[in-house]
mmCIF file of C-alpha atoms in Angstrom:
data_model
loop_
_atom_site.group_PDB
_atom_site.id
_atom_site.type_symbol
_atom_site.label_atom_id
_atom_site.label_comp_id
_atom_site.label_asym_id
_atom_site.label_seq_id
_atom_site.Cartn_x
_atom_site.Cartn_y
_atom_site.Cartn_z
ATOM 1 C CA MET A 22 -6.817 -6.698 -10.772
ATOM 2 C CA ILE A 23 -5.557 -6.730 -15.161
ATOM 3 C CA LEU A 24 -5.433 -3.854 -17.375
ATOM 4 C CA ALA A 25 -4.328 -3.177 -20.752
ATOM 5 C CA ILE A 26 -3.133 -0.719 -22.591
ATOM 6 C CA LEU A 27 -2.496 0.785 -25.468
ATOM 7 C CA GLY A 28 -1.967 4.783 -26.100
ATOM 8 C CA THR A 29 0.229 7.078 -27.725
ATOM 9 C CA PHE A 30 1.041 10.469 -25.323
ATOM 10 C CA TYR A 31 3.323 13.131 -25.305
ATOM 11 C CA LEU A 32 4.322 14.785 -22.214
ATOM 12 C CA ASN A 33 5.008 18.003 -22.832
ATOM 13 C CA GLN A 34 2.129 18.805 -24.816
ATOM 14 C CA ASN A 35 -0.649 17.133 -21.630
ATOM 15 C CA LYS A 36 -1.886 20.551 -19.957
ATOM 16 C CA THR A 37 -3.879 18.823 -17.177
ATOM 17 C CA ARG A 38 -1.342 17.522 -15.306
ATOM 18 C CA GLY A 39 -1.076 20.367 -12.189
ATOM 19 C CA THR A 40 1.960 22.607 -10.785
ATOM 20 C CA GLU A 41 2.457 19.853 -7.993
ATOM 21 C CA ALA A 42 2.300 16.731 -10.295
ATOM 22 C CA ALA A 43 4.718 18.161 -12.920
ATOM 23 C CA GLU A 44 7.315 18.439 -9.953
ATOM 24 C CA LEU A 45 7.332 15.217 -9.470
ATOM 25 C CA ALA A 46 10.304 13.440 -11.175
ATOM 26 C CA PHE A 47 9.078 11.247 -13.875
ATOM 27 C CA LYS A 48 10.918 7.586 -14.835
ATOM 28 C CA ASN A 49 10.751 7.004 -18.602
ATOM 29 C CA GLU A 50 10.622 2.845 -19.329
ATOM 30 C CA ARG A 51 10.982 2.272 -22.981
ATOM 31 C CA THR A 52 10.807 -1.110 -25.461
ATOM 32 C CA LYS A 53 12.546 -0.754 -28.343
ATOM 33 C CA ARG A 54 11.005 -3.060 -32.025
ATOM 34 C CA GLY A 55 10.900 -6.161 -31.268
ATOM 35 C CA ASP A 56 11.225 -5.742 -27.705
ATOM 36 C CA ARG A 57 8.783 -6.447 -24.855
ATOM 37 C CA LYS A 58 9.275 -5.832 -20.858
ATOM 38 C CA THR A 59 8.039 -6.474 -17.271
ATOM 39 C CA ILE A 60 7.694 -3.606 -14.742
ATOM 40 C CA VAL A 61 5.968 -2.992 -11.203
ATOM 41 C CA LEU A 62 4.758 0.653 -10.236
ATOM 42 C CA PRO A 63 5.960 2.041 -7.086
ATOM 43 C CA ASP A 64 2.012 1.056 -6.289
ATOM 44 C CA GLY A 65 2.965 -2.856 -6.953
ATOM 45 C CA SER A 66 0.947 -2.476 -9.895
ATOM 46 C CA LYS A 67 2.804 -4.682 -12.884
ATOM 47 C CA VAL A 68 2.665 -4.137 -16.718
ATOM 48 C CA THR A 69 3.869 -5.478 -19.119
ATOM 49 C CA ILE A 70 4.723 -3.295 -22.344
ATOM 50 C CA ASN A 71 4.996 -4.265 -25.656
ATOM 51 C CA ALA A 72 6.952 -3.309 -28.091
ATOM 52 C CA GLN A 73 8.047 0.325 -29.729
ATOM 53 C CA SER A 74 6.589 1.822 -26.617
ATOM 54 C CA THR A 75 7.342 4.247 -23.289
ATOM 55 C CA LEU A 76 5.688 4.425 -20.057
ATOM 56 C CA SER A 77 6.218 7.504 -17.865
ATOM 57 C CA PHE A 78 5.153 7.546 -14.387
ATOM 58 C CA PRO A 79 6.250 9.517 -11.171
ATOM 59 C CA GLU A 80 9.289 7.668 -8.703
ATOM 60 C CA HIS A 81 5.992 7.566 -6.223
ATOM 61 C CA PHE A 82 1.931 7.791 -6.498
ATOM 62 C CA GLU A 83 0.584 11.132 -4.336
ATOM 63 C CA ALA A 84 -2.309 10.286 -2.019
ATOM 64 C CA GLY A 85 -5.345 9.853 -4.154
ATOM 65 C CA ARG A 86 -3.915 9.514 -7.644
ATOM 66 C CA ARG A 87 -2.538 7.437 -9.777
ATOM 67 C CA GLU A 88 -1.592 8.821 -13.296
ATOM 68 C CA VAL A 89 0.180 7.418 -15.911
ATOM 69 C CA TYR A 90 1.656 8.727 -19.707
ATOM 70 C CA LEU A 91 1.333 6.058 -22.366
ATOM 71 C CA ASN A 92 2.438 6.327 -25.967
ATOM 72 C CA GLY A 93 2.098 2.548 -27.281
ATOM 73 C CA GLU A 94 0.797 -0.468 -25.844
ATOM 74 C CA ALA A 95 1.005 -1.741 -22.772
ATOM 75 C CA PHE A 96 -0.889 -3.734 -20.423
ATOM 76 C CA PHE A 97 -1.535 -3.562 -16.782
ATOM 77 C CA GLU A 98 -1.847 -6.004 -13.759
ATOM 78 C CA VAL A 99 -3.059 -2.347 -11.458
ATOM 79 C CA VAL A 100 -3.628 -3.035 -7.717
ATOM 80 C CA LYS A 101 -6.873 -2.002 -6.728
ATOM 81 C CA ASN A 102 -7.110 0.919 -4.398
ATOM 82 C CA PRO A 103 -10.563 2.712 -4.250
ATOM 83 C CA GLU A 104 -8.722 6.005 -2.693
ATOM 84 C CA SER A 105 -6.903 6.622 -5.340
ATOM 85 C CA PRO A 106 -8.346 5.911 -9.051
ATOM 86 C CA PHE A 107 -5.813 4.899 -11.466
ATOM 87 C CA ILE A 108 -5.632 7.231 -14.920
ATOM 88 C CA VAL A 109 -4.202 6.445 -17.715
ATOM 89 C CA LYS A 110 -3.662 9.210 -20.087
ATOM 90 C CA THR A 111 -2.368 9.135 -24.019
ATOM 91 C CA ARG A 112 -2.793 12.288 -26.714
ATOM 92 C CA LYS A 113 -5.765 11.075 -28.017
ATOM 93 C CA VAL A 114 -7.914 10.013 -24.755
ATOM 94 C CA GLU A 115 -7.562 9.468 -21.222
ATOM 95 C CA THR A 116 -8.897 6.456 -18.768
ATOM 96 C CA GLN A 117 -9.541 6.072 -15.237
ATOM 97 C CA VAL A 118 -10.115 3.233 -13.469
ATOM 98 C CA LEU A 119 -10.094 1.447 -10.014
ATOM 99 C CA GLY A 120 -9.106 -2.040 -10.779
ATOM 100 C CA THR A 121 -10.219 -3.293 -13.733
ATOM 101 C CA SER A 122 -9.144 -4.686 -16.914
ATOM 102 C CA PHE A 123 -9.042 -3.106 -20.514
ATOM 103 C CA ASN A 124 -7.497 -2.284 -23.328
ATOM 104 C CA VAL A 125 -6.047 1.054 -24.575
ATOM 105 C CA ASN A 126 -5.178 1.816 -28.824
ATOM 106 C CA SER A 127 -4.068 5.696 -29.353
ATOM 107 C CA TYR A 128 -1.371 5.526 -31.505
ATOM 108 C CA ASP A 129 -0.580 8.853 -32.399
ATOM 109 C CA ASP A 130 -0.071 8.292 -36.501
ATOM 110 C CA LEU A 131 -3.614 7.116 -36.429
ATOM 111 C CA SER A 132 -7.208 8.443 -36.993
ATOM 112 C CA THR A 133 -8.470 6.403 -34.840
ATOM 113 C CA ALA A 134 -8.605 5.020 -31.117
ATOM 114 C CA SER A 135 -10.221 2.724 -28.802
ATOM 115 C CA VAL A 136 -10.388 1.138 -25.074
ATOM 116 C CA ALA A 137 -11.936 -2.131 -24.826
ATOM 117 C CA VAL A 138 -12.950 -3.401 -21.599
ATOM 118 C CA VAL A 139 -12.434 -7.022 -20.414
ATOM 119 C CA ILE A 140 -13.168 -6.981 -16.744
ATOM 120 C CA GLY A 141 -14.436 -4.130 -14.862
ATOM 121 C CA LYS A 142 -16.041 -0.479 -15.745
ATOM 122 C CA VAL A 143 -14.544 2.424 -16.824
ATOM 123 C CA ASN A 144 -14.797 5.923 -18.204
ATOM 124 C CA VAL A 145 -13.099 7.122 -20.980
ATOM 125 C CA LYS A 146 -12.919 10.529 -22.067
ATOM 126 C CA ASN A 147 -11.949 12.416 -25.773
ATOM 127 C CA THR A 148 -10.227 15.444 -26.495
ATOM 128 C CA LYS A 149 -13.700 17.377 -27.425
ATOM 129 C CA GLY A 150 -15.155 16.903 -24.374
ATOM 130 C CA SER A 151 -17.580 13.561 -25.291
ATOM 131 C CA ALA A 152 -17.537 10.737 -21.870
ATOM 132 C CA LEU A 153 -18.768 6.970 -22.009
ATOM 133 C CA ILE A 154 -18.993 4.680 -18.981
ATOM 134 C CA LEU A 155 -17.895 1.370 -20.804
ATOM 135 C CA THR A 156 -18.729 -1.972 -19.379
ATOM 136 C CA PRO A 157 -17.103 -6.304 -19.930
ATOM 137 C CA THR A 158 -17.515 -6.957 -23.810
ATOM 138 C CA GLU A 159 -17.720 -3.335 -24.881
ATOM 139 C CA MET A 160 -15.558 -0.943 -26.654
ATOM 140 C CA GLY A 161 -15.510 2.873 -27.281
ATOM 141 C CA LEU A 162 -14.196 4.257 -30.674
ATOM 142 C CA ILE A 163 -12.310 7.345 -30.876
ATOM 143 C CA GLU A 164 -12.449 9.096 -34.319
ATOM 144 C CA SER A 165 -10.618 12.155 -34.935
ATOM 145 C CA GLU A 166 -13.519 13.642 -36.731
ATOM 146 C CA LYS A 167 -16.223 12.786 -34.676
ATOM 147 C CA SER A 168 -16.880 14.417 -31.529
ATOM 148 C CA GLU A 169 -18.415 10.813 -30.024
ATOM 149 C CA ILE A 170 -17.675 7.977 -28.832
ATOM 150 C CA GLN A 171 -19.087 5.056 -30.539
ATOM 151 C CA LYS A 172 -19.944 1.913 -28.806
ATOM 152 C CA THR A 173 -19.345 -1.082 -29.500
ATOM 153 C CA SER A 174 -18.325 -4.982 -29.257
ATOM 154 C CA PHE A 175 -14.792 -6.685 -29.928
ATOM 155 C CA ASP A 176 -13.002 -9.973 -30.134
ATOM 156 C CA PRO A 177 -10.504 -10.205 -26.813
ATOM 157 C CA ASP A 178 -7.941 -12.206 -28.721
ATOM 158 C CA ALA A 179 -7.288 -9.483 -31.396
ATOM 159 C CA VAL A 180 -7.324 -6.680 -28.642
ATOM 160 C CA THR A 181 -5.163 -8.460 -25.361
ATOM 161 C CA GLY A 182 -3.072 -11.311 -27.490
ATOM 162 C CA TRP A 183 -0.039 -9.602 -27.881
ATOM 163 C CA LYS A 184 0.870 -9.753 -24.356
ATOM 164 C CA ASP A 185 0.854 -13.875 -24.820
ATOM 165 C CA GLY A 186 3.064 -13.370 -27.615
ATOM 166 C CA MET A 187 0.171 -13.389 -30.021
ATOM 167 C CA LEU A 188 0.228 -11.670 -33.633
ATOM 168 C CA PHE A 189 -3.783 -10.737 -34.810
ATOM 169 C CA PHE A 190 -5.460 -10.065 -37.534
ATOM 170 C CA ALA A 191 -8.511 -9.296 -38.223
ATOM 171 C CA LYS A 192 -9.502 -7.770 -41.879
ATOM 172 C CA SER A 193 -6.484 -6.152 -41.550
ATOM 173 C CA ASP A 194 -5.558 -3.796 -44.770
ATOM 174 C CA PHE A 195 -1.680 -4.506 -45.116
ATOM 175 C CA ASN A 196 -1.078 -1.586 -44.226
ATOM 176 C CA GLU A 197 -1.769 -2.585 -41.146
ATOM 177 C CA VAL A 198 -0.576 -5.901 -41.357
ATOM 178 C CA PHE A 199 3.034 -4.821 -41.918
ATOM 179 C CA ARG A 200 3.346 -1.965 -39.768
ATOM 180 C CA LYS A 201 2.700 -4.785 -37.409
ATOM 181 C CA ILE A 202 5.246 -7.127 -38.539
ATOM 182 C CA GLU A 203 7.802 -4.011 -38.417
ATOM 183 C CA ILE A 204 6.709 -3.422 -34.967
ATOM 184 C CA TRP A 205 6.968 -6.868 -34.036
ATOM 185 C CA TYR A 206 9.547 -8.179 -35.242
ATOM 186 C CA ASP A 207 11.881 -5.197 -35.453
ATOM 187 C CA VAL A 208 12.152 -5.206 -39.115
ATOM 188 C CA GLU A 209 11.384 -2.588 -42.538
ATOM 189 C CA ILE A 210 9.220 -4.050 -45.074
ATOM 190 C CA ILE A 211 9.776 -2.720 -48.756
ATOM 191 C CA VAL A 212 7.135 -3.147 -51.483
ATOM 192 C CA GLU A 213 8.433 -3.151 -54.779
ATOM 193 C CA GLY A 214 6.311 -0.039 -56.895
ATOM 194 C CA ASN A 215 4.429 0.568 -53.611
ATOM 195 C CA ASN A 216 2.240 -1.843 -54.951
ATOM 196 C CA LEU A 217 0.043 -3.546 -51.946
ATOM 197 C CA PRO A 218 -1.438 -6.698 -52.104
ATOM 198 C CA LYS A 219 -5.257 -6.322 -52.778
ATOM 199 C CA GLY A 220 -7.691 -6.609 -49.999
ATOM 200 C CA ARG A 221 -7.719 -7.512 -46.539
ATOM 201 C CA TYR A 222 -5.639 -10.511 -43.969
ATOM 202 C CA SER A 223 -7.337 -12.583 -41.492
ATOM 203 C CA GLY A 224 -4.966 -15.008 -38.801
ATOM 204 C CA ALA A 225 -2.989 -15.283 -36.042
ATOM 205 C CA PHE A 226 0.564 -16.692 -34.839
ATOM 206 C CA LYS A 227 1.494 -17.447 -31.854
ATOM 207 C CA ASN A 228 5.821 -16.799 -31.204
ATOM 208 C CA GLU A 229 5.857 -17.815 -34.553
ATOM 209 C CA LYS A 230 9.497 -17.275 -35.864
ATOM 210 C CA LEU A 231 8.918 -14.081 -39.281
ATOM 211 C CA GLU A 232 9.813 -16.219 -42.048
ATOM 212 C CA ASP A 233 6.631 -18.767 -41.099
ATOM 213 C CA VAL A 234 4.507 -15.916 -40.767
ATOM 214 C CA MET A 235 5.859 -14.337 -44.021
ATOM 215 C CA GLN A 236 4.840 -17.556 -45.355
ATOM 216 C CA GLY A 237 1.890 -17.758 -44.049
ATOM 217 C CA ILE A 238 0.194 -14.376 -45.070
ATOM 218 C CA ALA A 239 2.441 -14.464 -48.402
ATOM 219 C CA PHE A 240 0.438 -17.701 -49.739
ATOM 220 C CA THR A 241 -3.118 -16.900 -48.676
ATOM 221 C CA SER A 242 -2.893 -13.557 -50.572
ATOM 222 C CA GLY A 243 -0.545 -14.240 -53.400
ATOM 223 C CA PHE A 244 2.427 -12.299 -52.945
ATOM 224 C CA LYS A 245 6.169 -13.270 -52.706
ATOM 225 C CA PHE A 246 8.361 -12.242 -50.889
ATOM 226 C CA GLN A 247 12.687 -11.906 -49.692
ATOM 227 C CA ILE A 248 13.806 -11.680 -46.659
ATOM 228 C CA LYS A 249 17.159 -9.890 -46.095
ATOM 229 C CA GLY A 250 19.038 -9.087 -43.039
ATOM 230 C CA LYS A 251 16.270 -6.760 -41.712
ATOM 231 C CA GLN A 252 14.823 -5.782 -44.583
ATOM 232 C CA ILE A 253 11.124 -8.158 -46.023
ATOM 233 C CA ILE A 254 11.130 -7.177 -50.236
ATOM 234 C CA ILE A 255 7.114 -7.925 -51.030
ATOM 235 C CA HIS A 256 6.938 -8.860 -54.664
ATOM 236 C CA ASN A 257 3.072 -8.172 -55.580
#
């Protein structure tokens, strides 16, 4: 079964791990901006890690528990084991599953997080004690200032398209657009006068070159740009 995870965590700040678990030897798999990699966990589950992400996991899973810790974004193909639930922990949300396909988005520098289910069923908990069961096509939205988890629907391409090389924007403001591009292509975007383009942008690019992506966005959004090495200068 497949599951996709986006999230943010700080291992040292996680207070839910028991003493026994803390004594386990952990491995850290990291990716840089513009990089992605695939690894295999001790139970045989396969994980594709997106750019600028860290996945921490024990060198071996103990009987009855499979816990991993994520900072960033990853796509999991989880080996099903009813006697050993698979748990993904981030700073904002904990997701438990036996074998399914879902996506978690929980970046530390964003005020909201989300969990979207593609196949199966998951149990989602936030840090304020609220819990929600999600089934296929359902997404839970977690907002820092709210105690309850809101349930809604979602577009699968927008949530999991990244693992297939798709850079997807759905009515995104330009803070989000430029942030994604910086991580995706390992560049720095500088907006002259801090004058961001107005409105929102929707579009999808699959395995496109940086210049082609920027040309497409700039043409429809009414701004000009220059690429200088690893910097992109936005003229609005």
